Coordinates of C-alpha atoms and ligand atoms in Angstrom, one line a residue:
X1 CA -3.8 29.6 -4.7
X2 CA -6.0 26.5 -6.1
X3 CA -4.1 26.8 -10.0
X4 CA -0.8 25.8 -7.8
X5 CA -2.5 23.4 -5.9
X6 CA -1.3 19.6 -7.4
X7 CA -3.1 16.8 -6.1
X8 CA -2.4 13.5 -5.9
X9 CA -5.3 10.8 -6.3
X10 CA -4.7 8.1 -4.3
X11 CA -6.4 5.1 -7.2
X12 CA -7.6 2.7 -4.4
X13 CA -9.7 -0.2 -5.8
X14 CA -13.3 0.2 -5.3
X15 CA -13.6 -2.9 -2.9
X16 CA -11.5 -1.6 -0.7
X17 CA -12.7 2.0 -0.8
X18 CA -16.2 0.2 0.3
X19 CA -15.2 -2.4 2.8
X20 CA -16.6 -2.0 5.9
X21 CA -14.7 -2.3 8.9
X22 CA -15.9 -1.8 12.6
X23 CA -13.6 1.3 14.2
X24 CA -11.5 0.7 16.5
X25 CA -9.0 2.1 18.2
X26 CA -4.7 1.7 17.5
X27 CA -2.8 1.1 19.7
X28 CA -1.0 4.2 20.8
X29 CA 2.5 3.6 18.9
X30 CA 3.8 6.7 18.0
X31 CA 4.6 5.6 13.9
X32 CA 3.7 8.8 11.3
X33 CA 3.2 7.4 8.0
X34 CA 0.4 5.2 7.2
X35 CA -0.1 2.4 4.5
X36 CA -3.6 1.0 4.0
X37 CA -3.6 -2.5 5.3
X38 CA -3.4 -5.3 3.0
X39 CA -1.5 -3.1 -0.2
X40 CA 2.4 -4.1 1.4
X41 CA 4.6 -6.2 -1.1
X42 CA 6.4 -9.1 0.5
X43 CA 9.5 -7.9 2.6
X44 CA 12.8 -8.2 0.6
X45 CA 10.6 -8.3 -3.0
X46 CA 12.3 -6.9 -6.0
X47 CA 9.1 -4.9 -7.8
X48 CA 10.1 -4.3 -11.6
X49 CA 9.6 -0.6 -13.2
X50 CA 8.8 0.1 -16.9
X51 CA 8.6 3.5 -18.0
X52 CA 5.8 3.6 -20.8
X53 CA 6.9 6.9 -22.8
X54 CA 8.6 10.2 -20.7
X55 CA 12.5 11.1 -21.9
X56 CA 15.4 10.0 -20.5
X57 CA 15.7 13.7 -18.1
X58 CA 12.1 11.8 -16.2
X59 CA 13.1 8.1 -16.1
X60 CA 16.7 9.6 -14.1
X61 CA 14.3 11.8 -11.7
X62 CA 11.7 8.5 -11.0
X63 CA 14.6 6.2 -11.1
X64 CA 16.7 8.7 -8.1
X65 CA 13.7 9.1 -6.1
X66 CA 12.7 5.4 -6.2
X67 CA 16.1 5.1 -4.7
X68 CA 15.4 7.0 -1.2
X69 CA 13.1 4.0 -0.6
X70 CA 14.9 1.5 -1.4
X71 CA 17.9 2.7 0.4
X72 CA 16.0 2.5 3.7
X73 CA 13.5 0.1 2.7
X74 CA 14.1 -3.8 2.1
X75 CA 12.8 -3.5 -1.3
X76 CA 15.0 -3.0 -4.7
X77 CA 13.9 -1.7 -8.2
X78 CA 14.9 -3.1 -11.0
X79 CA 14.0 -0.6 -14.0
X80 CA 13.9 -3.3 -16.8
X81 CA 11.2 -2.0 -19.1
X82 CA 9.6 -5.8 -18.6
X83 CA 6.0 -5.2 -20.2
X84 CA 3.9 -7.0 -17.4
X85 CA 6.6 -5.2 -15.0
X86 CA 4.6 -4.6 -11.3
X87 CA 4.8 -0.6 -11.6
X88 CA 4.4 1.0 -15.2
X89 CA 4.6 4.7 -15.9
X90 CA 3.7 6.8 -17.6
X91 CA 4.0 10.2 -18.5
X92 CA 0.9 11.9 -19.2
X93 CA 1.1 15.8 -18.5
X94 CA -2.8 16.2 -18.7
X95 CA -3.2 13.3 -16.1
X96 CA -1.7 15.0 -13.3
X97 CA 0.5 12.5 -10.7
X98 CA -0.8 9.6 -9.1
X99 CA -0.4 6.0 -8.2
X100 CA -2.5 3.0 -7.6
X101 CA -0.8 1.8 -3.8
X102 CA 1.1 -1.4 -3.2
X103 CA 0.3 -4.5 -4.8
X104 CA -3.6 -3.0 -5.7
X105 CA -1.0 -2.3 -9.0
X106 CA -1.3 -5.8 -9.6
X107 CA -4.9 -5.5 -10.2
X108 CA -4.0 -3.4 -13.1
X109 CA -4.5 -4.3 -17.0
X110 CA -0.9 -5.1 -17.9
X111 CA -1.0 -2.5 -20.8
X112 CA -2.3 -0.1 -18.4
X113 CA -0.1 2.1 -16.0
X114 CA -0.2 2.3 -12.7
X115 CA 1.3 5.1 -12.0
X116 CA 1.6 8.8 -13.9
X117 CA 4.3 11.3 -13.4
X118 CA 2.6 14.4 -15.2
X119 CA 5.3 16.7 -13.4
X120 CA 7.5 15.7 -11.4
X121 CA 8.4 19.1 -9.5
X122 CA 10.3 18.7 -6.2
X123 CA 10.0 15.1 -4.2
X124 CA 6.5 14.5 -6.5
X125 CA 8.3 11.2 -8.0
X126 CA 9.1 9.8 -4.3
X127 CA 5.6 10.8 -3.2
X128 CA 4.2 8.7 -6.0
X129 CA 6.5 6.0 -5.7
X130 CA 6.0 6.0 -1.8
X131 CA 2.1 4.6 -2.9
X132 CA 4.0 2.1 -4.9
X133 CA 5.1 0.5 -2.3
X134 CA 2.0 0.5 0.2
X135 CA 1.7 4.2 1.4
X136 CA -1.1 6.3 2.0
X137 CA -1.9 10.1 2.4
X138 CA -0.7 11.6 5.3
X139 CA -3.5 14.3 5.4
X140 CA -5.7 11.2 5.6
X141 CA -4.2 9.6 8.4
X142 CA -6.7 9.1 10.9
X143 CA -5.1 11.2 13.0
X144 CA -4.6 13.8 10.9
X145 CA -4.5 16.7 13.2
X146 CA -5.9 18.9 9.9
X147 CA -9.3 20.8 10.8
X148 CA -10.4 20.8 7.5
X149 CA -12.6 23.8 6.7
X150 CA -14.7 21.3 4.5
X151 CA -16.9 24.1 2.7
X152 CA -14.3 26.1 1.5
X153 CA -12.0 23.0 0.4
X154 CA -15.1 21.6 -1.3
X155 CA -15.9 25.4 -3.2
X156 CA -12.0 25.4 -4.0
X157 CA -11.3 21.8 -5.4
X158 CA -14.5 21.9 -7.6
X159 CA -12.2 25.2 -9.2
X160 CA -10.0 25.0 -12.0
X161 CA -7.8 22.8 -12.8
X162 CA -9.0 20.2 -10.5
X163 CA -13.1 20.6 -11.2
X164 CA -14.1 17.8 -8.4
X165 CA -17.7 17.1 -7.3
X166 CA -18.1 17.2 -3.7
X167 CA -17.9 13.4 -3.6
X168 CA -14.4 13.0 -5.2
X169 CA -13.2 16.5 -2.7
X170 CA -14.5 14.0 0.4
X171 CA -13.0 10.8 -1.0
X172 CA -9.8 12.5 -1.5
X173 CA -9.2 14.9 0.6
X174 CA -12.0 15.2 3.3
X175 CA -12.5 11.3 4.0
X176 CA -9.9 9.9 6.6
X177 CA -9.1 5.9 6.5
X178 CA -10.3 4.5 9.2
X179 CA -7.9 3.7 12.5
X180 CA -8.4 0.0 11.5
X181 CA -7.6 0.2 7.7
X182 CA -3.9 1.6 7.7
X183 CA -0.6 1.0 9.7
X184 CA 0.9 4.3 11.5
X185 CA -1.0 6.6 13.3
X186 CA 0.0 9.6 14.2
X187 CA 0.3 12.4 12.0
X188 CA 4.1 13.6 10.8
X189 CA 3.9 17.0 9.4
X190 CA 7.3 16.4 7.3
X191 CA 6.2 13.7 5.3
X192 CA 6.3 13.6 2.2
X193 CA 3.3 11.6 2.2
X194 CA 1.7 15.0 2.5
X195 CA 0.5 17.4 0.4
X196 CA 0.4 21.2 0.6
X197 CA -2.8 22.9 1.8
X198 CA -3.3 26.7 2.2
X199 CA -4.3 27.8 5.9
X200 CA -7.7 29.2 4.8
X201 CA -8.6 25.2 3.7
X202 CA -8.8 24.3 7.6
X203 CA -10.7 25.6 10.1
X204 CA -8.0 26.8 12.4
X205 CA -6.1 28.7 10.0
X206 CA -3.2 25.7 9.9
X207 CA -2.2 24.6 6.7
X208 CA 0.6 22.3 5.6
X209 CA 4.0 22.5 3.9
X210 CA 4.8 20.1 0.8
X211 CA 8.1 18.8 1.5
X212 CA 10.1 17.4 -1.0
X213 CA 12.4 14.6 0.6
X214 CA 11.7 12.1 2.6
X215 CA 10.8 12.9 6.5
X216 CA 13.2 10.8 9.1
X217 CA 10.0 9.5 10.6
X218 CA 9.4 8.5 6.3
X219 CA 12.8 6.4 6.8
X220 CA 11.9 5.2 9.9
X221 CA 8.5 3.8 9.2
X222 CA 9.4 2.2 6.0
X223 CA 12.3 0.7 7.9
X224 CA 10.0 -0.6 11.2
X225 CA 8.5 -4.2 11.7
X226 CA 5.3 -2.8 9.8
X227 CA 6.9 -2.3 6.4
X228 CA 10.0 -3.4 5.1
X229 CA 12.8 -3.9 7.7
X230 CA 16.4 -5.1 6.8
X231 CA 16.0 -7.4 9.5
X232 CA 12.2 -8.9 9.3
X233 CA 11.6 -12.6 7.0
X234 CA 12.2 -11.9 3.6
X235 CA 11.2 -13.6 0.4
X236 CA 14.5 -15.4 0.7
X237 CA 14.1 -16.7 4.2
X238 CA 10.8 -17.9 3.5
X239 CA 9.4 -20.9 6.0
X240 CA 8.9 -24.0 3.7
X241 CA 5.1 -25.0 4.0
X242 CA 4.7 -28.8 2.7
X243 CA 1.6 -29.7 0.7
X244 CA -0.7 -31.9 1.9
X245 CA 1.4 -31.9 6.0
X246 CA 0.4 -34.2 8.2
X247 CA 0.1 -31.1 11.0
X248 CA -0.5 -27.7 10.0
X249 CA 2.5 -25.4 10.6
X250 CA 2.4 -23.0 13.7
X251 CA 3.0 -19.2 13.7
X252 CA 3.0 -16.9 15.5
X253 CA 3.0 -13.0 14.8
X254 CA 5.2 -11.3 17.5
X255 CA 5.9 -7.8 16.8
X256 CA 2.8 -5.5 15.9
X257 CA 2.6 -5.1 12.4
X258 CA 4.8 -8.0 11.1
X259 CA 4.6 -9.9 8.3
X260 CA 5.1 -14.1 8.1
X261 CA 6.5 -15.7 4.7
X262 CA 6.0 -19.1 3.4
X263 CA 6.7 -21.1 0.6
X264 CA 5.1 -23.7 -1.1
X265 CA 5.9 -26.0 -4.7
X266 CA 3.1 -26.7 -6.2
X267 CA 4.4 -30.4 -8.2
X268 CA 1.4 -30.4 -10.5
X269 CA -0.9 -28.2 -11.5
X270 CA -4.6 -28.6 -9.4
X271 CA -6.6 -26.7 -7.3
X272 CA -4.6 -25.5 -3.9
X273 CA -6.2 -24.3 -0.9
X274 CA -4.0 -21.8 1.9
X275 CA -5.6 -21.3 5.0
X276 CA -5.0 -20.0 8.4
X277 CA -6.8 -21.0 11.6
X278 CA -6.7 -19.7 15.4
X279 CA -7.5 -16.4 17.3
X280 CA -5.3 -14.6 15.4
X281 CA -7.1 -12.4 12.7
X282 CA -4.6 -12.3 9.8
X283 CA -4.9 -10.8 5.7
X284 CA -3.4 -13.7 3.4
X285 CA -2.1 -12.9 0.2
X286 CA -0.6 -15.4 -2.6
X287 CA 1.8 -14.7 -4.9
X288 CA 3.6 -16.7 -7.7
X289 CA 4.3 -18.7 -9.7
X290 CA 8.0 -18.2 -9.9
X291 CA 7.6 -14.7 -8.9
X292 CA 7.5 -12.4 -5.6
X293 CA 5.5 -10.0 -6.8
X294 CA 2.5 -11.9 -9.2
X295 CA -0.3 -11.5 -6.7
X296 CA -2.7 -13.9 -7.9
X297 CA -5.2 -13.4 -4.6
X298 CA -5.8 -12.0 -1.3
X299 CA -8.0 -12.5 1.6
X300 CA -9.0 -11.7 5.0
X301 CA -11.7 -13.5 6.9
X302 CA -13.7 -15.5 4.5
X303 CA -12.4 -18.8 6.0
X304 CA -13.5 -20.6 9.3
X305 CA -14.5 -18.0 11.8
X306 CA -12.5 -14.7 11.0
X307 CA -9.4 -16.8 10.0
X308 CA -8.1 -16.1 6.1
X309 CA -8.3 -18.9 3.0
X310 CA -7.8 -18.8 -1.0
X311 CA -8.2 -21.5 -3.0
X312 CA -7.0 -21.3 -6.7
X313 CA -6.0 -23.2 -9.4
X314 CA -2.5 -23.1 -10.0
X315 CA -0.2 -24.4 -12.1
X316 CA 2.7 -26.6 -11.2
X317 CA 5.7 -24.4 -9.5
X318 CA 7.0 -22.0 -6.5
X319 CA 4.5 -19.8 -5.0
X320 CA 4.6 -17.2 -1.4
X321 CA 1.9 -16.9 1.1
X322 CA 2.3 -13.4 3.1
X323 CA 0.4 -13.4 6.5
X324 CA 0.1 -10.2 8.0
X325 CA -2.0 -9.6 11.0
X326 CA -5.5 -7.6 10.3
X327 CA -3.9 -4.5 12.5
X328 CA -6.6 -4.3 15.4
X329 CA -5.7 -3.2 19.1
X330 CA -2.9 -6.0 20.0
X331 CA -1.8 -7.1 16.6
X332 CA 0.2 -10.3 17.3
X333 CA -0.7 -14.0 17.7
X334 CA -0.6 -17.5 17.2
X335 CA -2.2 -19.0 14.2
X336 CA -1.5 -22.2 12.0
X337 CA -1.2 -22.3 8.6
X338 CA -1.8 -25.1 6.1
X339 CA -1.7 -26.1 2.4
X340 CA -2.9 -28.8 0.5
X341 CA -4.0 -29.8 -3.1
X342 CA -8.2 -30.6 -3.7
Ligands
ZN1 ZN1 -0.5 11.0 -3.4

């Protein structure tokens, strides 16, 4: 059973992996697939692909199954081979598949990939490319409804081909993110966010199915206020933030799980500081220059009180702030945002 087991390692940055979060509780929205908070490109982004190695029979499979997201998503591909393009692949068949999620590829060596597609058997390119763009495991949903037998998954992972210590079987397999780290909640057996497990692995003799194609609740999440609607700001609708304002701009976060854009032109190159302030508790992120997709930094609470603030030193041109709220009971909010130059 274990020699047809493939599994996908989730390559979340270590910082993240070890960030410490009080638990809370979600509220009870009945979303399936789960993205880690904080990994989401900006809504309406156009991510670049470049296919390091793999033959021309691969680069069609990735480049069709990239396409079931993007058809529901509001997100394109644009498979131009760019060498610091935001998702590079390659094609290693002793590397298994996997993908680093959202924009943690960004935190990637540019000569490095972020993803590998060492088969790409059924849906297995979708699956990857569904971490691309922000998503998680579905057997790790905190919800997961899988009574994991964790002996016996622990005995069979540390088997051929896989050869895991108990403490990469947890992190991958065992370990659930926490209610507070992801969007989503509970669990969609259909998606294809989720891998195949034999019954014996769980403690009540209920495995899983891999599916190959995306699950409606797949389309549907991708689709909602918490990832990449049609309908939510985009990149190109942007609020214009003015450096230096007078007043700082008010916001206000009114759906659960919705993102706010901004824009801002730097006019010479300095030090710039972004920062939000007020009861909302919101994840900043900061992207440029010129570009929707350069994520140059990202915080969450290490400005006044629990509100969000980077400074960096930029150089002269456009750059996007993406406020998202930190996704605790509630979600929405006022806040203000401001920029201005040291
Ligand atoms: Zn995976």
């Amino acid at each position: 059973m274990t020699d047809r087991l493939k599994i996908c390692i989730d390559r979340v940055l270590p910082r993240n992996v070890m960030r410490l979060q009080l638990s809370r509780r979600g509220p009870d929205h009945r979303m399936r697939a789960i993205s880690p908070i904080g990994t989401l490109w900006m809504n309406g982004s156009t991510l670049s692909v470049r296919f390091m190695g793999g033959a021309a029979a691969q680069h069609a499979v990735a480049r069709e199954q990239a396409g079931w997201w993007s058809q529901v998503a509001n997100l394109k591909f644009d498979f131009n081979n760019a060498p610091n393009a935001d998702i590079r692949i390659a094609f290693n068949p002793d590397d298994g598949a996997w993908s680093w999620i959202g924009t943690e590829c960004r935190a990637i060596p540019v000569g490095q990939p972020t993803m590998n597609l060492g088969f790409l058997d059924g849906g297995t390119a979708a699956h990857e490319f569904g971490h691309a763009i922000g998503l998680a495991h579905e057997h790790q949903s905190p919800q997961g409804g899988l009574a994991w037998n964790e002996a016996v998954v622990i005995r069979e992972m540390a088997k051929s081909p896989n050869f895991w210590d108990e403490q990469t079987t947890r992190h991958n397999i065992l370990q659930k993110y926490r209610m507070d780290q992801v969007n989503g909640t509970a669990f969609d057996p259909a998606s294809i966010m989720l891998y195949f497990f034999p019954p014996e692995w769980t403690l009540n003799g209920v495995g899983t199915r891999e599916n190959h194609v995306l699950s409606s609740l797949d389309k549907k999440f991708v689709a909602g206020a918490k990832m990449y609607p049609r309908t939510g700001t985009t990149v190109s609708t942007a609020t214009a933030l003015e450096v230096n304002a007078k007043r700082r701009t008010q916001a206000s976060i009114g759906k659960v799980g919705e993102e706010d854009l901004f824009r801002f032109t730097a006019d010479r190159d300095g030090r710039y500081v972004v920062d939000t302030r007020g009861p909302t508790d919101v994840v900043l992120k900061l992207f440029g220059p010129g570009s929707e997709t350069a994520l140059i930094a990202e915080d969450d609470d290490s400005g006044v009180d629990s509100n969000a603030r980077i400074a960096a030193n930029l150089i002269a041109g456009g750059y996007f702030v993406q406020v998202r709220h930190y996704n605790r009971a509630g979600g929405m909010g006022n806040y203000s945002v401001k920029v201005r130059r040291m």
